[in-house]
XYZ file of C-alpha atoms in Angstrom:
556
model
C -17.209 -10.397 -22.622
C -15.440 -13.688 -22.676
C -12.262 -12.072 -21.578
C -14.025 -10.355 -18.678
C -15.508 -13.725 -17.631
C -12.079 -15.388 -17.753
C -10.601 -12.532 -15.670
C -13.386 -12.497 -13.098
C -13.437 -16.249 -12.525
C -9.976 -16.488 -10.837
C -10.825 -13.425 -8.806
C -14.055 -15.021 -7.588
C -12.353 -18.243 -6.679
C -9.634 -16.294 -4.862
C -12.286 -14.271 -2.863
C -14.152 -17.482 -1.953
C -11.056 -19.207 -0.800
C -10.059 -16.124 1.295
C -13.540 -16.013 2.802
C -13.445 -19.646 3.756
C -9.985 -19.224 5.303
C -11.238 -16.287 7.370
C -14.230 -18.318 8.442
C -12.193 -21.251 9.677
C -9.747 -19.089 11.554
C -12.522 -17.080 13.236
C -14.380 -20.372 14.018
C -11.290 -21.905 15.649
C -10.673 -18.849 17.828
C -14.299 -18.549 18.697
C -14.549 -22.096 19.913
C -11.235 -21.964 21.661
C -12.444 -18.962 23.641
C -15.800 -20.799 24.174
C -14.040 -23.865 25.544
C -11.894 -21.636 27.832
C -14.936 -19.851 29.224
C -16.659 -23.194 29.823
C -13.496 -24.305 31.706
C -13.606 -21.173 33.869
C -17.394 -21.418 34.606
C -16.982 -25.019 35.633
C -13.589 -24.692 37.301
C -14.491 -26.741 40.309
C -15.756 -29.654 38.218
C -12.705 -29.665 35.907
C -10.237 -29.272 38.683
C -11.673 -32.276 40.549
C -11.551 -34.534 37.419
C -8.678 -34.042 34.936
C -10.450 -36.464 32.501
C -13.039 -33.739 31.954
C -10.588 -31.894 29.818
C -10.498 -34.783 27.434
C -14.245 -34.910 27.258
C -14.244 -31.146 26.469
C -12.424 -31.757 23.134
C -15.150 -33.749 21.322
C -17.843 -31.305 22.729
C -15.836 -28.380 21.235
C -15.444 -30.190 17.918
C -19.143 -30.793 17.822
C -19.936 -27.149 18.555
C -17.490 -26.058 15.897
C -19.086 -28.342 13.369
C -22.528 -26.965 14.173
C -21.315 -23.475 13.921
C -19.796 -24.280 10.505
C -23.235 -25.567 9.393
C -24.938 -22.359 10.598
C -22.357 -20.303 8.642
C -23.130 -22.438 5.513
C -26.828 -21.738 6.043
C -26.253 -18.087 6.268
C -24.135 -18.214 3.059
C -26.790 -20.157 1.131
C -29.544 -17.733 2.195
C -27.527 -14.708 1.206
C -29.703 -13.738 -1.728
C -33.019 -14.078 0.103
C -35.079 -11.301 1.839
C -33.926 -10.385 5.382
C -37.057 -11.612 7.205
C -36.822 -14.996 5.584
C -33.086 -15.074 6.142
C -33.427 -14.190 9.849
C -36.178 -16.759 10.321
C -34.082 -19.487 8.841
C -31.070 -18.444 10.934
C -33.100 -18.332 14.166
C -34.515 -21.855 13.410
C -30.958 -23.133 12.835
C -29.759 -21.561 16.019
C -32.448 -23.362 18.050
C -31.707 -26.720 16.496
C -27.935 -26.333 16.794
C -28.293 -25.268 20.482
C -30.452 -28.306 21.259
C -28.030 -30.776 19.597
C -25.057 -29.141 21.340
C -26.813 -29.261 24.739
C -27.434 -32.921 24.434
C -23.880 -33.625 23.390
C -22.498 -31.423 26.128
C -24.533 -33.104 28.894
C -23.764 -36.476 27.527
C -20.034 -35.968 27.675
C -19.650 -33.493 30.546
C -22.258 -34.747 33.007
C -20.881 -35.973 36.342
C -22.399 -39.351 35.625
C -21.956 -39.574 31.851
C -23.164 -43.173 31.558
C -26.331 -42.676 33.641
C -29.816 -43.298 32.274
C -31.727 -40.649 30.351
C -34.221 -39.640 33.084
C -36.633 -36.796 33.598
C -34.110 -34.742 35.442
C -31.800 -34.790 32.451
C -34.589 -33.388 30.236
C -34.720 -30.404 32.603
C -31.003 -29.948 32.460
C -31.112 -30.157 28.653
C -33.671 -27.312 28.648
C -31.595 -25.158 30.878
C -28.507 -25.856 28.896
C -30.439 -25.116 25.657
C -31.278 -21.670 26.879
C -27.659 -20.957 27.664
C -26.332 -22.267 24.387
C -28.917 -20.300 22.308
C -27.017 -17.113 23.243
C -23.723 -18.761 22.238
C -24.857 -19.856 18.755
C -26.724 -16.513 18.278
C -23.433 -14.696 18.990
C -21.699 -16.830 16.438
C -24.423 -16.240 13.850
C -24.085 -12.439 14.434
C -20.311 -12.770 13.751
C -20.911 -14.830 10.690
C -23.475 -12.300 9.322
C -20.880 -9.592 9.866
C -18.230 -11.554 8.007
C -20.717 -12.263 5.159
C -21.748 -8.660 4.925
C -18.182 -7.572 4.627
C -17.563 -10.159 1.799
C -20.684 -8.940 0.045
C -19.520 -5.389 0.174
C -16.063 -6.334 -1.074
C -17.600 -8.299 -3.943
C -20.137 -5.688 -5.084
C -18.127 -2.557 -4.567
C -16.840 -0.614 -7.583
C -14.619 2.438 -8.068
C -17.419 5.093 -8.349
C -19.120 3.713 -5.207
C -15.947 3.818 -3.189
C -14.845 7.189 -4.484
C -16.358 9.109 -1.639
C -14.336 7.043 0.911
C -10.973 7.574 -0.925
C -8.501 10.320 -0.413
C -7.780 13.149 -2.818
C -4.678 11.340 -4.151
C -6.798 8.224 -4.838
C -9.333 10.234 -6.798
C -6.475 11.930 -8.796
C -5.005 8.513 -9.650
C -8.429 7.271 -10.601
C -8.920 10.246 -12.944
C -5.655 9.369 -14.760
C -6.485 5.620 -14.976
C -3.519 4.692 -12.887
C -3.760 1.829 -10.410
C -4.753 2.774 -6.900
C -2.684 1.370 -3.968
C -3.848 -2.049 -2.971
C -2.605 -4.211 -0.077
C -2.057 -7.575 -1.746
C 1.392 -8.549 -0.546
C 2.063 -11.763 1.427
C 3.565 -9.766 4.381
C 1.976 -6.432 3.841
C 1.681 -4.327 6.926
C 4.413 -5.987 8.942
C 7.379 -7.523 7.252
C 9.530 -10.392 8.638
C 12.365 -8.280 9.735
C 10.101 -5.936 11.660
C 8.265 -8.873 13.154
C 11.428 -10.566 14.458
C 12.885 -7.338 15.858
C 9.664 -6.718 17.612
C 9.547 -10.265 18.944
C 13.092 -10.217 20.185
C 12.755 -6.851 21.816
C 9.432 -7.758 23.481
C 10.384 -11.128 24.897
C 13.932 -10.021 25.971
C 12.298 -7.307 27.985
C 9.808 -9.724 29.432
C 12.718 -12.113 30.196
C 14.498 -9.361 32.070
C 11.514 -8.585 34.327
C 10.533 -12.177 34.966
C 14.100 -13.067 35.827
C 14.218 -10.191 38.370
C 10.858 -11.343 39.911
C 12.109 -14.962 40.091
C 15.366 -13.876 41.779
C 13.325 -11.904 44.337
C 11.244 -15.063 45.105
C 13.865 -17.852 44.826
C 16.934 -15.761 45.511
C 19.044 -17.809 43.097
C 20.669 -16.671 39.867
C 20.978 -20.197 38.555
C 17.249 -20.251 37.430
C 17.876 -17.964 34.437
C 17.685 -21.005 32.088
C 14.120 -21.662 33.259
C 13.090 -18.141 32.356
C 14.708 -18.477 28.974
C 12.732 -21.623 28.151
C 9.486 -20.058 29.434
C 9.966 -16.819 27.411
C 10.919 -18.891 24.365
C 7.668 -20.659 24.601
C 5.874 -17.270 24.676
C 7.833 -16.211 21.550
C 6.919 -19.497 19.888
C 3.164 -19.242 20.648
C 3.015 -15.542 19.523
C 4.708 -16.577 16.180
C 1.951 -19.236 15.904
C -0.673 -16.507 16.471
C 0.954 -14.383 13.737
C 1.108 -17.233 11.231
C -2.145 -18.966 11.921
C -4.447 -16.150 12.912
C -3.337 -12.550 12.323
C -1.523 -12.681 9.017
C -4.208 -14.730 7.134
C -6.914 -12.339 8.414
C -5.088 -9.046 7.590
C -7.866 -8.039 5.110
C -10.527 -8.090 7.854
C -11.606 -5.007 9.757
C -9.672 -3.928 12.779
C -12.431 -4.709 15.382
C -12.693 -8.295 14.194
C -8.933 -8.707 14.149
C -8.713 -7.201 17.623
C -11.318 -9.798 18.836
C -9.263 -12.564 17.221
C -6.086 -11.233 18.826
C -7.805 -11.097 22.220
C -9.117 -14.664 22.013
C -5.788 -15.930 20.843
C -4.153 -14.144 23.747
C -6.406 -15.963 26.208
C -5.474 -19.329 24.728
C -1.777 -18.418 24.522
C -1.830 -17.452 28.158
C -3.132 -20.906 29.110
C -0.312 -22.519 27.205
C 2.221 -20.046 28.760
C 1.196 -20.836 32.384
C 1.302 -24.560 31.747
C 4.838 -24.190 30.520
C 5.686 -22.165 33.631
C 4.132 -24.805 35.875
C 6.093 -27.539 34.122
C 9.415 -25.680 34.405
C 9.088 -24.631 38.062
C 7.244 -27.476 39.743
C 6.625 -30.591 37.670
C 9.455 -31.411 35.191
C 12.237 -29.472 36.820
C 11.029 -28.759 40.355
C 12.789 -25.789 41.977
C 12.017 -26.859 45.509
C 10.096 -23.861 46.703
C 6.477 -23.506 47.643
C 3.633 -20.965 47.161
C 1.817 -19.942 50.375
C 3.315 -22.957 52.081
C 2.152 -25.381 49.454
C 4.089 -26.966 46.617
C 1.796 -27.005 43.512
C 2.493 -30.460 42.200
C 0.238 -32.496 39.965
C -3.183 -31.586 38.573
C -4.374 -30.279 41.892
C -1.360 -27.878 42.098
C -1.919 -26.602 38.531
C -5.545 -25.932 39.131
C -4.757 -24.187 42.370
C -2.266 -21.714 40.875
C -3.707 -21.337 37.329
C -6.359 -18.673 38.108
C -3.823 -16.236 39.733
C -1.164 -16.906 37.102
C -3.684 -16.319 34.327
C -4.662 -12.876 35.712
C -0.978 -11.875 36.095
C 0.178 -13.130 32.649
C -2.819 -12.285 30.441
C -1.827 -8.626 30.135
C 1.547 -9.661 28.580
C -0.222 -11.221 25.558
C -2.776 -8.437 25.353
C 0.114 -5.947 25.186
C 1.779 -8.075 22.567
C -1.416 -8.093 20.488
C -1.910 -4.371 20.773
C 1.721 -3.541 19.751
C 1.538 -6.014 16.929
C -1.666 -4.394 15.581
C -0.159 -0.927 15.960
C 3.048 -1.905 14.089
C 1.018 -3.629 11.372
C -1.217 -0.554 10.884
C 1.852 1.671 10.809
C 3.521 -0.549 8.225
C 0.342 -0.737 6.150
C 0.134 3.073 6.179
C 3.764 3.396 5.082
C 3.273 0.770 2.300
C 0.231 2.792 1.068
C 2.244 5.986 1.166
C 5.041 4.345 -0.899
C 2.516 3.033 -3.424
C 0.713 6.373 -3.660
C 4.092 8.113 -4.097
C 5.085 5.617 -6.823
C 1.726 6.190 -8.565
C 2.075 9.874 -8.300
C 5.583 9.634 -9.860
C 4.113 7.659 -12.718
C 1.398 10.225 -13.162
C 4.034 13.013 -13.114
C 6.209 11.243 -15.757
C 3.117 10.634 -17.900
C 2.211 14.306 -17.718
C 5.732 15.433 -18.553
C 5.795 13.046 -21.617
C 2.404 14.370 -22.733
C 3.551 17.997 -22.426
C 7.001 17.655 -23.908
C 5.981 15.581 -26.955
C 3.029 17.829 -27.799
C 4.815 19.170 -30.856
C 2.881 21.200 -33.275
C 1.727 18.901 -36.183
C 1.915 21.818 -38.561
C 5.726 22.007 -38.031
C 6.142 18.401 -39.079
C 3.634 18.802 -41.943
C 5.247 22.001 -43.256
C 8.730 20.556 -42.986
C 7.872 17.389 -44.889
C 5.973 19.444 -47.439
C 9.056 21.697 -47.936
C 11.317 18.647 -48.347
C 8.885 17.292 -50.905
C 9.031 20.578 -52.814
C 12.809 20.586 -52.803
C 12.827 16.967 -54.181
C 10.355 17.900 -56.933
C 12.587 20.848 -57.876
C 15.592 18.538 -58.018
C 17.222 20.474 -55.175
C 18.322 17.162 -53.603
C 21.228 18.512 -51.655
C 19.045 21.094 -49.874
C 16.306 18.417 -49.289
C 18.891 16.076 -47.753
C 20.312 18.843 -45.498
C 16.794 19.681 -44.254
C 15.971 16.047 -43.772
C 19.139 15.534 -41.760
C 18.334 18.450 -39.603
C 14.790 17.221 -38.995
C 16.225 13.749 -38.142
C 18.754 15.265 -35.722
C 16.095 17.341 -34.025
C 13.666 14.526 -33.637
C 16.444 12.185 -32.439
C 17.284 14.734 -29.691
C 13.603 14.959 -28.736
C 13.261 11.153 -28.490
C 16.574 10.304 -26.788
C 16.060 12.649 -23.793
C 13.681 11.739 -21.051
C 10.908 14.267 -20.198
C 12.371 14.960 -16.724
C 16.009 14.951 -17.943
C 18.011 18.066 -17.779
C 20.321 19.332 -20.522
C 22.798 22.142 -20.608
C 21.766 25.417 -22.127
C 24.410 24.870 -24.805
C 22.827 21.523 -25.819
C 19.325 23.038 -25.818
C 20.436 25.907 -28.063
C 22.091 23.425 -30.445
C 18.919 21.415 -30.738
C 16.809 24.531 -31.262
C 19.300 25.682 -33.886
C 18.369 22.649 -35.965
C 14.642 23.599 -35.692
C 15.386 27.287 -36.588
C 17.519 26.174 -39.494
C 14.637 24.138 -40.843
C 12.273 27.107 -40.479
C 14.848 29.497 -41.998
C 14.997 27.202 -45.048
C 11.253 27.649 -45.418
C 11.092 31.408 -44.821
C 14.517 32.343 -46.105
C 15.363 35.980 -45.279
C 12.138 36.620 -43.334
C 13.691 34.851 -40.240
C 16.759 36.308 -38.493
C 18.059 34.641 -35.281
C 20.402 36.282 -32.748
C 21.955 35.036 -29.545
C 23.035 36.992 -26.486
C 24.371 34.330 -24.084
C 26.246 35.576 -20.979
C 29.511 33.788 -20.479
C 29.415 30.998 -17.962
C 25.678 30.068 -18.307
C 26.219 27.675 -21.208
C 26.610 24.904 -18.606
C 23.327 25.863 -16.750
C 20.904 23.006 -16.663
C 17.265 23.273 -17.820
C 14.527 20.813 -18.929
C 15.054 19.481 -22.378
C 13.090 21.197 -25.216
C 11.686 23.750 -22.781
C 12.366 26.491 -25.416
C 10.718 24.619 -28.309
C 7.157 25.846 -27.797
C 8.225 29.502 -27.441
C 10.275 29.458 -30.689
C 7.510 27.574 -32.386
C 5.103 30.328 -31.462
C 7.488 32.999 -32.715
C 7.666 31.285 -36.071
C 4.022 30.593 -36.332
C 2.508 33.874 -35.144
C 5.321 36.323 -36.079
C 7.412 35.069 -38.982
C 4.639 33.298 -40.980
C 2.293 36.253 -40.654
C 4.836 38.990 -41.581
C 6.051 39.972 -45.102
C 9.166 41.720 -43.699
C 12.098 40.395 -41.776
C 11.433 39.254 -38.159
C 14.213 39.051 -35.692
C 14.162 36.395 -32.988
C 16.437 37.129 -30.065
C 17.480 34.446 -27.613
C 19.037 35.950 -24.458
C 20.335 34.093 -21.378
C 21.944 35.466 -18.219
C 22.410 34.834 -14.663
C 20.294 36.656 -12.194
C 21.311 36.002 -8.659
C 20.687 32.338 -8.015
C 18.435 32.033 -11.009
C 18.859 31.570 -14.699
C 16.826 34.028 -16.849
C 16.153 33.018 -20.473
C 14.369 35.472 -22.722
C 12.986 34.928 -26.236
C 11.864 38.130 -28.048
C 10.501 38.517 -31.531
C 10.235 41.822 -33.257
C 6.942 40.987 -34.898
C 6.312 42.930 -38.091
C 4.407 45.870 -39.483
C 0.783 45.286 -40.438
C 0.711 41.910 -38.736
C -2.834 40.448 -38.231
C -3.799 39.845 -34.586
C -2.546 36.617 -33.047
C -5.015 33.738 -32.713
C -2.797 31.732 -30.333
C -4.643 29.501 -27.845
C -1.743 29.620 -25.432
C -1.230 25.880 -25.435
C 2.510 26.103 -25.769
C 2.949 28.534 -22.987
C 0.562 26.545 -20.769
C 2.632 23.416 -21.370
C 5.832 25.237 -20.310
C 4.137 26.536 -17.073
C 2.893 23.026 -16.291
C 6.393 21.503 -16.764
C 8.025 24.198 -14.634
C 5.370 23.745 -11.957
C 5.870 19.873 -11.928
C 9.732 20.118 -11.834
C 10.405 23.287 -9.829
C 7.126 24.381 -8.167
C 7.029 27.973 -7.037
C 10.807 28.384 -7.673
C 10.239 28.827 -11.379
C 8.381 31.665 -13.159
C 7.185 32.296 -16.699
C 6.155 35.732 -17.957
C 4.848 36.447 -21.478
C 3.327 39.293 -23.251
C 3.770 41.923 -25.955
C 6.454 44.530 -25.801
C 6.086 48.291 -26.345
C 8.334 48.355 -29.405
C 6.240 45.625 -31.046
C 6.556 41.906 -31.063
C 6.328 39.457 -28.206
C 8.500 38.501 -25.232
C 8.742 35.387 -23.042
C 10.856 35.210 -19.939
C 11.643 31.931 -18.190
C 13.222 32.103 -14.726
C 14.329 28.994 -12.866
C 16.872 28.024 -10.233
C 20.351 27.836 -11.747
C 22.276 24.604 -11.590
C 25.557 24.250 -13.398
C 26.734 20.961 -14.856
C 30.373 20.087 -14.103
C 32.850 20.968 -16.933
C 33.788 17.268 -17.385
C 30.164 16.043 -16.998
C 28.861 14.203 -20.008
C 25.294 15.479 -19.201
C 22.650 14.451 -21.459
C 24.296 11.163 -22.562
C 23.535 10.426 -26.193
C 21.256 13.449 -26.380
C 24.502 15.515 -26.432
C 25.271 14.222 -29.895
C 21.744 14.124 -31.183
C 22.104 17.385 -33.087
C 24.671 16.049 -35.657
C 23.394 15.961 -39.176
C 23.288 12.605 -40.947
């Protein structure tokens, strides 16, 4: 329990820090858009007095502070009933709207230093009704963010199982980690971002240069366009770093709203840079509709039209950015799912291949013990060496490694020699190997369960000699390996559970799919036959396939 508390504490602090970061970013964009809309709605007043923009800054800061207090109120009432929580939020909205209305009229009134008269009370009431809607919209957004954080904090794997894909449920059943997006640049990596930025703004530079040439009819103004488009590139990088990347865990509708609000503010910066480069800092000497837009009056005269023309540029940038990020996130999830599936496959292969019959080890060790007791030390040492070589081969080859048929037969010869020492003349082994297939590759120890079944259910149950035939030949583009045992007269019926053959089928299915086949069943002359057919692949003659596993069959 103490360990779980220690592990959950950093996760809780990380989640709280992430939630606060999201709140601050959304708050900044929200009030940036609110200030922009206030500027548009009172355009005549702001265009007549440039100092009104300076007064708008403390008003926006006051509004942002009040919204932060409302978000804190919503967070502190998170565990309370919804009627009580909504009542507290509504009261907070009314108070915050009243305070903000007074601050706004105090700073942005045409006569800001006038006396507090009865007419101002009426304006406060009208402004209050307008600002209630603004703060109510913010509270709705804050509630949405809080609800998402609650869901992320309280969700567990069973509750989210219905929303996951089949591969997620498969990984969950095998206790393997499900794909999570936790990287610093997940979704869109730096190289993709810069390629997108350069391609987008170079295309925009090309079209703006053509339009400027059509208006000014001079090729020497290219440097102005380069500086203007560089400012667009810089402000979009700022949007990526300050807004979109830190909020990559939020839902897409919220992020699209943040991108749209950031695009509005970026457009304002972009048209100011255009105005400075063409008319104020480096005047080009041409006019618009017979007027040269110089000074504050010139900027306010051309800003509305330029905003409408340039806003789609940043909206297009935001849309392409979100599409690239979503595509990159899907690709990252696919890679993580593939890696997890590979881990699951390797774990399954290890489980299947190392599922050796414990009776084999028990009987072998018991036989060695009997030889030692009878002072047959040389035979005991020989059997122990064969057991060591066989187990060394099993451990030194990876589950999905391929060995040549010759190496596989040498490893199985160690196993059969151990069993022959136990059963003496009751076990006879023959090989019929077609020339040229010794270099055929097949999964390591794929024959072990079949031979083990022959020994367990044929040799050990018979009082007469049982012949085990191992046959291998090429059949078209496939390798056919057959293992047949002759059984024995008066043998009791087999009680095999089919685990060994099921393991072989599972390994062949994982490695080859439908290209491999396994057939097993009794033969008419008595005994049992197993046929394994898989695509043939020959190892080069000078290939040291198998590595150290090639020498694992040597006795000590």
